[in-house]
Amino acid sequence: MPEDFSPDLAPVELLVCATCRAGQPTDVEGPRPGAQLAAALLERDWPAHVTVKSVECLSNCDSGCSVAVRGGGARWTYVYGNFTGADDAELVHDGIVKYATTSDGLVPWRERSTHFRKNCIARIPPLEIPE
Amino acid sequence: MPEDFSPDLAPVELLVCATCRAGQPTDVEGPRPGAQLAAALLERDWPAHVTVKSVECLSNCDSGCSVAVRGGGARWTYVYGNFTGADDAELVHDGIVKYATTSDGLVPWRERSTHFRKNCIARIPPLEIPE
């Protein structure tokens, strides 16, 4: 965990869609890629103010696996998609830790991974919308 | 305005992306379709607990015009896309009023318009995630 987290940072929630099939046909049996990604992310080390939750469908099925991240009244909420499953746990971890270091959720463009740059599905303004 | 709103319903925020081009080339001048949709929605009558806000980019540019709707700790947040501009104000109004009548944001499938059924970009669980 980076050691420069401010104690003033609001808690962050990473919501991982466990129902995503990542483009698999619906008749494929066994654990879904979304569930595998969620399991891999739950096992990782996170900053103390980040919580990971496995959730049901985020309605982004055409671009799954999907995650959403939010936290506090001053941060933007983001939905990211097109992860392939557990193999992308490191990629998601990296992006979410960067998000968690911000107070507003805005990670500078140059610091975002190519995947995060190209697979932002949507973002939603903070509850306290900046002027 | 429907008269059967419960006074217990949490406030709802409709956020309308004013920067959406709805597929227009970037060199088209004049008001953007997103700004026109926002203006049309701001002029409509809404239930007293619904607020409409024009916001900057929701990062759903490939599927704009876009709106997001949220409200209270118990409601799901939704992002809808592929509106064409001011002509869709009635369609958006209808869907958001239905959302505003719910306490959890879940409008029964049969009550959703075809556009809302087919153009949900993503949804995000309530702050109080149901078990």
Coordinates of N, CA, C and O in Angstrom, one line a residue, chain A residues 5-110:
Chain A
F5 N -1.2 8.0 1.7 CA -2.6 8.3 1.7 C -2.9 9.3 2.8 O -2.4 9.2 3.9
S6 N -3.7 10.3 2.5 CA -4.1 11.2 3.5 C -5.2 10.6 4.3 O -6.1 9.9 3.8
P7 N -5.1 10.8 5.6 CA -6.2 10.3 6.5 C -7.5 10.9 6.2 O -8.6 10.5 6.7
D8 N -7.5 12.0 5.4 CA -8.7 12.7 5.1 C -9.5 12.2 3.9 O -10.5 12.7 3.6
L9 N -8.9 11.2 3.2 CA -9.5 10.7 2.0 C -10.8 9.9 2.4 O -10.8 9.1 3.3
A10 N -11.9 10.2 1.7 CA -13.1 9.5 2.0 C -13.0 8.0 1.6 O -12.2 7.6 0.7
P11 N -13.8 7.1 2.2 CA -13.7 5.7 1.9 C -14.1 5.5 0.4 O -14.9 6.2 -0.2
V12 N -13.5 4.5 -0.2 CA -13.8 4.1 -1.6 C -14.4 2.7 -1.7 O -14.0 1.8 -0.9
E13 N -15.4 2.6 -2.5 CA -16.0 1.3 -2.8 C -15.8 0.8 -4.2 O -16.2 1.6 -5.1
L14 N -15.2 -0.3 -4.4 CA -15.0 -0.9 -5.7 C -16.1 -2.0 -5.8 O -16.1 -3.0 -5.0
L15 N -17.0 -1.9 -6.8 CA -18.1 -2.8 -7.0 C -17.8 -3.6 -8.2 O -17.7 -3.1 -9.3
V16 N -17.7 -4.9 -8.1 CA -17.3 -5.8 -9.2 C -18.5 -6.6 -9.6 O -19.0 -7.4 -8.8
C17 N -18.9 -6.5 -10.9 CA -20.0 -7.3 -11.3 C -19.7 -8.8 -11.4 O -18.8 -9.2 -12.2
A18 N -20.4 -9.6 -10.6 CA -20.0 -11.0 -10.6 C -20.8 -11.8 -11.6 O -20.6 -13.0 -11.8
T19 N -21.7 -11.2 -12.3 CA -22.5 -11.9 -13.3 C -22.0 -11.8 -14.7 O -22.5 -12.4 -15.6
C20 N -21.0 -10.9 -14.9 CA -20.5 -10.7 -16.3 C -19.9 -12.0 -16.9 O -19.2 -12.7 -16.2
R21 N -20.2 -12.2 -18.2 CA -19.7 -13.3 -18.9 C -18.6 -13.0 -19.8 O -18.0 -13.8 -20.5
A22 N -18.3 -11.7 -19.9 CA -17.2 -11.2 -20.8 C -17.3 -11.8 -22.2 O -16.3 -12.2 -22.8
G23 N -18.5 -11.8 -22.7 CA -18.7 -12.2 -24.1 C -18.9 -13.7 -24.3 O -19.2 -14.2 -25.4
Q24 N -18.8 -14.5 -23.2 CA -19.0 -15.9 -23.3 C -20.5 -16.2 -23.7 O -21.4 -15.5 -23.2
P25 N -20.7 -17.3 -24.5 CA -22.1 -17.7 -24.7 C -22.8 -18.0 -23.4 O -22.1 -18.4 -22.4
T26 N -24.1 -17.9 -23.4 CA -24.8 -18.0 -22.1 C -24.9 -19.5 -21.7 O -25.3 -19.8 -20.6
D27 N -24.5 -20.4 -22.6 CA -24.6 -21.9 -22.2 C -23.3 -22.4 -21.6 O -23.1 -23.6 -21.4
V28 N -22.3 -21.5 -21.5 CA -21.0 -22.0 -20.9 C -21.2 -22.2 -19.4 O -21.7 -21.3 -18.7
E29 N -20.8 -23.3 -18.9 CA -21.0 -23.6 -17.5 C -19.7 -23.2 -16.7 O -18.7 -22.9 -17.2
G30 N -19.8 -23.3 -15.4 CA -18.7 -23.0 -14.5 C -18.7 -21.5 -14.1 O -19.6 -20.8 -14.5
P31 N -17.7 -21.2 -13.2 CA -17.7 -19.8 -12.7 C -17.6 -18.8 -13.8 O -16.9 -19.0 -14.8
R32 N -18.4 -17.7 -13.7 CA -18.3 -16.7 -14.7 C -17.1 -15.8 -14.6 O -16.5 -15.6 -13.4
P33 N -16.6 -15.2 -15.7 CA -15.4 -14.4 -15.6 C -15.6 -13.2 -14.6 O -14.6 -12.9 -13.9
G34 N -16.8 -12.7 -14.5 CA -17.0 -11.6 -13.5 C -16.8 -12.1 -12.1 O -16.2 -11.4 -11.2
A35 N -17.3 -13.3 -11.8 CA -17.1 -13.9 -10.4 C -15.6 -14.1 -10.1 O -15.2 -13.9 -9.0
Q36 N -14.9 -14.6 -11.2 CA -13.5 -14.9 -11.0 C -12.7 -13.6 -10.8 O -11.8 -13.6 -10.0
L37 N -13.1 -12.5 -11.5 CA -12.4 -11.3 -11.3 C -12.7 -10.7 -9.9 O -11.8 -10.3 -9.2
A38 N -14.0 -10.8 -9.5 CA -14.3 -10.4 -8.1 C -13.5 -11.2 -7.1 O -13.0 -10.6 -6.1
A39 N -13.4 -12.5 -7.2 CA -12.7 -13.3 -6.3 C -11.2 -12.9 -6.2 O -10.6 -12.7 -5.1
A40 N -10.6 -12.6 -7.4 CA -9.2 -12.2 -7.4 C -9.0 -10.9 -6.8 O -8.0 -10.7 -6.1
L41 N -9.9 -10.0 -7.0 CA -9.8 -8.6 -6.4 C -10.0 -8.7 -4.9 O -9.4 -7.9 -4.2
L42 N -10.9 -9.5 -4.4 CA -11.2 -9.6 -3.0 C -9.9 -10.1 -2.3 O -9.7 -9.9 -1.1
E43 N -9.1 -10.9 -3.0 CA -7.9 -11.5 -2.3 C -6.7 -10.5 -2.3 O -5.7 -10.8 -1.6
R44 N -6.8 -9.4 -3.0 CA -5.6 -8.5 -3.1 C -5.5 -7.6 -1.8 O -6.5 -7.4 -1.1
D45 N -4.3 -7.1 -1.7 CA -4.1 -6.1 -0.6 C -4.6 -4.7 -1.2 O -4.2 -4.3 -2.3
W46 N -5.3 -4.0 -0.3 CA -5.9 -2.7 -0.7 C -5.5 -1.7 0.4 O -5.4 -2.0 1.5
P47 N -5.5 -0.4 0.0 CA -5.4 0.6 1.0 C -6.6 0.5 2.0 O -7.6 0.0 1.7
A48 N -6.3 0.9 3.2 CA -7.3 0.7 4.3 C -8.6 1.3 4.0 O -9.7 0.8 4.5
H49 N -8.7 2.3 3.2 CA -9.9 3.0 3.0 C -10.7 2.5 1.7 O -11.7 3.1 1.3
V50 N -10.2 1.4 1.2 CA -10.9 0.8 0.0 C -11.5 -0.5 0.4 O -10.9 -1.4 1.0
T51 N -12.8 -0.6 0.0 CA -13.6 -1.8 0.2 C -14.0 -2.4 -1.2 O -14.4 -1.7 -2.0
V52 N -13.8 -3.7 -1.3 CA -14.2 -4.4 -2.6 C -15.5 -5.2 -2.3 O -15.6 -5.9 -1.3
K53 N -16.5 -5.1 -3.2 CA -17.7 -5.8 -3.0 C -18.1 -6.5 -4.4 O -18.0 -5.9 -5.4
S54 N -18.5 -7.7 -4.3 CA -19.0 -8.4 -5.4 C -20.5 -8.1 -5.5 O -21.2 -8.3 -4.5
V55 N -20.9 -7.6 -6.7 CA -22.3 -7.2 -6.8 C -23.0 -7.9 -8.0 O -22.3 -8.5 -8.9
E56 N -24.3 -7.8 -8.1 CA -25.0 -8.3 -9.2 C -24.9 -7.4 -10.4 O -24.5 -6.2 -10.2
C57 N -25.5 -7.8 -11.5 CA -25.4 -7.1 -12.8 C -25.4 -5.6 -12.7 O -26.3 -4.9 -12.2
L58 N -24.4 -5.0 -13.4 CA -24.3 -3.5 -13.5 C -24.9 -3.1 -14.9 O -24.8 -1.9 -15.3
S59 N -25.6 -4.0 -15.6 CA -26.3 -3.7 -16.8 C -25.3 -3.1 -17.9 O -25.7 -2.2 -18.6
N60 N -24.1 -3.6 -17.9 CA -23.2 -3.2 -18.9 C -22.7 -4.5 -19.6 O -21.5 -4.7 -19.9
C61 N -23.7 -5.4 -19.8 CA -23.4 -6.8 -20.2 C -22.7 -6.8 -21.6 O -21.9 -7.8 -21.8
D62 N -22.9 -5.9 -22.5 CA -22.2 -5.9 -23.8 C -20.7 -5.6 -23.6 O -20.0 -5.8 -24.6
S63 N -20.3 -5.0 -22.5 CA -19.0 -4.6 -22.4 C -18.4 -5.1 -21.1 O -17.5 -4.5 -20.4
G64 N -18.8 -6.3 -20.6 CA -18.3 -6.9 -19.4 C -17.0 -7.6 -19.7 O -16.8 -7.9 -20.8
C65 N -16.3 -7.9 -18.6 CA -16.5 -7.7 -17.2 C -16.5 -6.2 -16.9 O -15.7 -5.4 -17.5
S66 N -17.3 -5.8 -15.9 CA -17.4 -4.4 -15.5 C -17.1 -4.2 -14.0 O -17.4 -5.1 -13.2
V67 N -16.7 -3.0 -13.7 CA -16.5 -2.6 -12.3 C -17.0 -1.2 -12.2 O -17.0 -0.4 -13.2
A68 N -17.5 -0.8 -11.0 CA -17.8 0.6 -10.7 C -17.1 1.0 -9.5 O -16.8 0.1 -8.6
V69 N -16.7 2.3 -9.4 CA -16.0 2.7 -8.3 C -16.5 4.1 -7.8 O -16.8 4.9 -8.7
R70 N -16.6 4.3 -6.5 CA -17.2 5.5 -6.0 C -16.7 5.7 -4.6 O -16.0 4.8 -4.0
G71 N -17.0 6.8 -4.0 CA -16.5 7.0 -2.7 C -16.6 8.4 -2.2 O -15.7 9.2 -2.5
G72 N -17.6 8.7 -1.4 CA -17.6 10.1 -0.8 C -18.4 11.0 -1.6 O -18.5 10.8 -2.9
G73 N -18.8 12.1 -1.0 CA -19.7 13.1 -1.8 C -18.9 13.9 -2.8 O -19.5 14.6 -3.6
A74 N -17.6 13.9 -2.7 CA -16.8 14.8 -3.6 C -16.2 14.1 -4.8 O -15.5 14.7 -5.6
R75 N -16.3 12.7 -4.8 CA -15.7 12.0 -5.9 C -16.6 11.7 -7.1 O -17.8 11.3 -6.8
W76 N -16.1 11.8 -8.3 CA -16.8 11.2 -9.5 C -16.9 9.7 -9.3 O -16.0 9.1 -8.7
T77 N -18.0 9.1 -9.8 CA -18.2 7.7 -9.9 C -17.8 7.3 -11.3 O -18.2 7.9 -12.3
Y78 N -17.1 6.2 -11.4 CA -16.7 5.7 -12.8 C -17.2 4.2 -13.0 O -17.2 3.4 -12.0
V79 N -17.6 3.9 -14.2 CA -17.8 2.5 -14.6 C -16.8 2.2 -15.7 O -16.7 2.9 -16.7
Y80 N -16.1 1.1 -15.5 CA -15.1 0.6 -16.5 C -15.5 -0.8 -16.9 O -16.0 -1.5 -16.1
G81 N -15.2 -1.0 -18.2 CA -15.6 -2.3 -18.7 C -14.6 -3.0 -19.6 O -13.4 -2.6 -19.6
N82 N -15.0 -4.1 -20.2 CA -14.2 -4.9 -21.1 C -12.9 -5.5 -20.4 O -11.9 -5.7 -21.1
F83 N -13.1 -5.9 -19.1 CA -12.1 -6.7 -18.5 C -12.4 -8.2 -18.9 O -13.6 -8.5 -19.2
T84 N -11.4 -9.0 -18.9 CA -11.6 -10.4 -19.4 C -11.8 -11.4 -18.2 O -12.3 -12.5 -18.5
G85 N -11.5 -11.0 -17.0 CA -11.7 -11.9 -15.9 C -10.5 -11.7 -14.9 O -9.9 -10.7 -14.8
A86 N -10.2 -12.8 -14.2 CA -9.2 -12.8 -13.1 C -7.9 -12.2 -13.6 O -7.1 -11.6 -12.8
D87 N -7.5 -12.5 -14.9 CA -6.2 -12.0 -15.4 C -6.1 -10.5 -15.3 O -5.0 -10.0 -15.4
D88 N -7.2 -9.8 -15.2 CA -7.1 -8.3 -15.2 C -7.1 -7.8 -13.8 O -7.3 -6.6 -13.6
A89 N -7.0 -8.6 -12.8 CA -7.1 -8.1 -11.4 C -6.0 -7.1 -11.1 O -6.3 -6.0 -10.5
E90 N -4.8 -7.3 -11.6 CA -3.7 -6.3 -11.4 C -4.0 -5.0 -12.1 O -3.8 -3.9 -11.5
L91 N -4.5 -5.1 -13.3 CA -4.9 -3.9 -14.0 C -6.0 -3.1 -13.3 O -5.9 -1.8 -13.1
V92 N -7.0 -3.7 -12.8 CA -8.0 -3.1 -12.0 C -7.5 -2.5 -10.7 O -7.7 -1.3 -10.3
H93 N -6.7 -3.3 -10.0 CA -6.1 -2.9 -8.7 C -5.3 -1.6 -8.9 O -5.5 -0.6 -8.2
D94 N -4.5 -1.5 -10.0 CA -3.7 -0.4 -10.2 C -4.5 0.9 -10.4 O -4.3 1.9 -9.9
G95 N -5.6 0.7 -11.3 CA -6.4 1.9 -11.6 C -7.2 2.4 -10.3 O -7.4 3.6 -10.1
I96 N -7.7 1.4 -9.6 CA -8.5 1.8 -8.4 C -7.6 2.4 -7.3 O -8.1 3.4 -6.6
V97 N -6.4 1.9 -7.1 CA -5.6 2.5 -6.1 C -5.3 4.0 -6.5 O -5.3 4.9 -5.6
K98 N -5.0 4.2 -7.8 CA -4.8 5.6 -8.2 C -6.0 6.5 -7.9 O -5.9 7.6 -7.4
Y99 N -7.2 5.9 -8.2 CA -8.5 6.7 -7.9 C -8.6 7.0 -6.4 O -9.0 8.1 -6.0
A100 N -8.2 6.0 -5.6 CA -8.4 6.1 -4.2 C -7.4 7.2 -3.6 O -7.7 7.7 -2.5
T101 N -6.4 7.5 -4.3 CA -5.4 8.6 -3.8 C -6.0 10.0 -4.1 O -5.4 10.9 -3.6
T102 N -7.0 10.1 -4.8 CA -7.6 11.4 -5.2 C -8.7 11.7 -4.2 O -9.4 10.9 -3.7
S103 N -9.0 13.0 -4.1 CA -10.1 13.4 -3.3 C -11.4 13.6 -4.2 O -12.5 13.6 -3.7
D104 N -11.2 13.8 -5.5 CA -12.3 14.0 -6.4 C -12.5 12.9 -7.4 O -13.4 13.0 -8.2
G105 N -11.7 11.9 -7.4 CA -11.8 10.7 -8.3 C -11.2 11.0 -9.7 O -11.3 10.1 -10.5
L106 N -10.6 12.1 -9.9 CA -10.1 12.5 -11.2 C -8.6 12.1 -11.3 O -7.8 12.9 -10.8
V107 N -8.3 11.0 -11.8 CA -6.9 10.6 -12.0 C -6.3 11.3 -13.3 O -7.0 11.2 -14.3
P108 N -5.2 12.0 -13.2 CA -4.6 12.6 -14.3 C -4.5 11.7 -15.5 O -4.2 10.5 -15.3
W109 N -4.9 12.2 -16.7 CA -4.9 11.3 -17.9 C -3.6 10.5 -18.1 O -3.6 9.4 -18.4
R110 N -2.5 11.2 -17.9 CA -1.2 10.6 -18.2 C -0.9 9.4 -17.2 O -0.1 8.6 -17.5

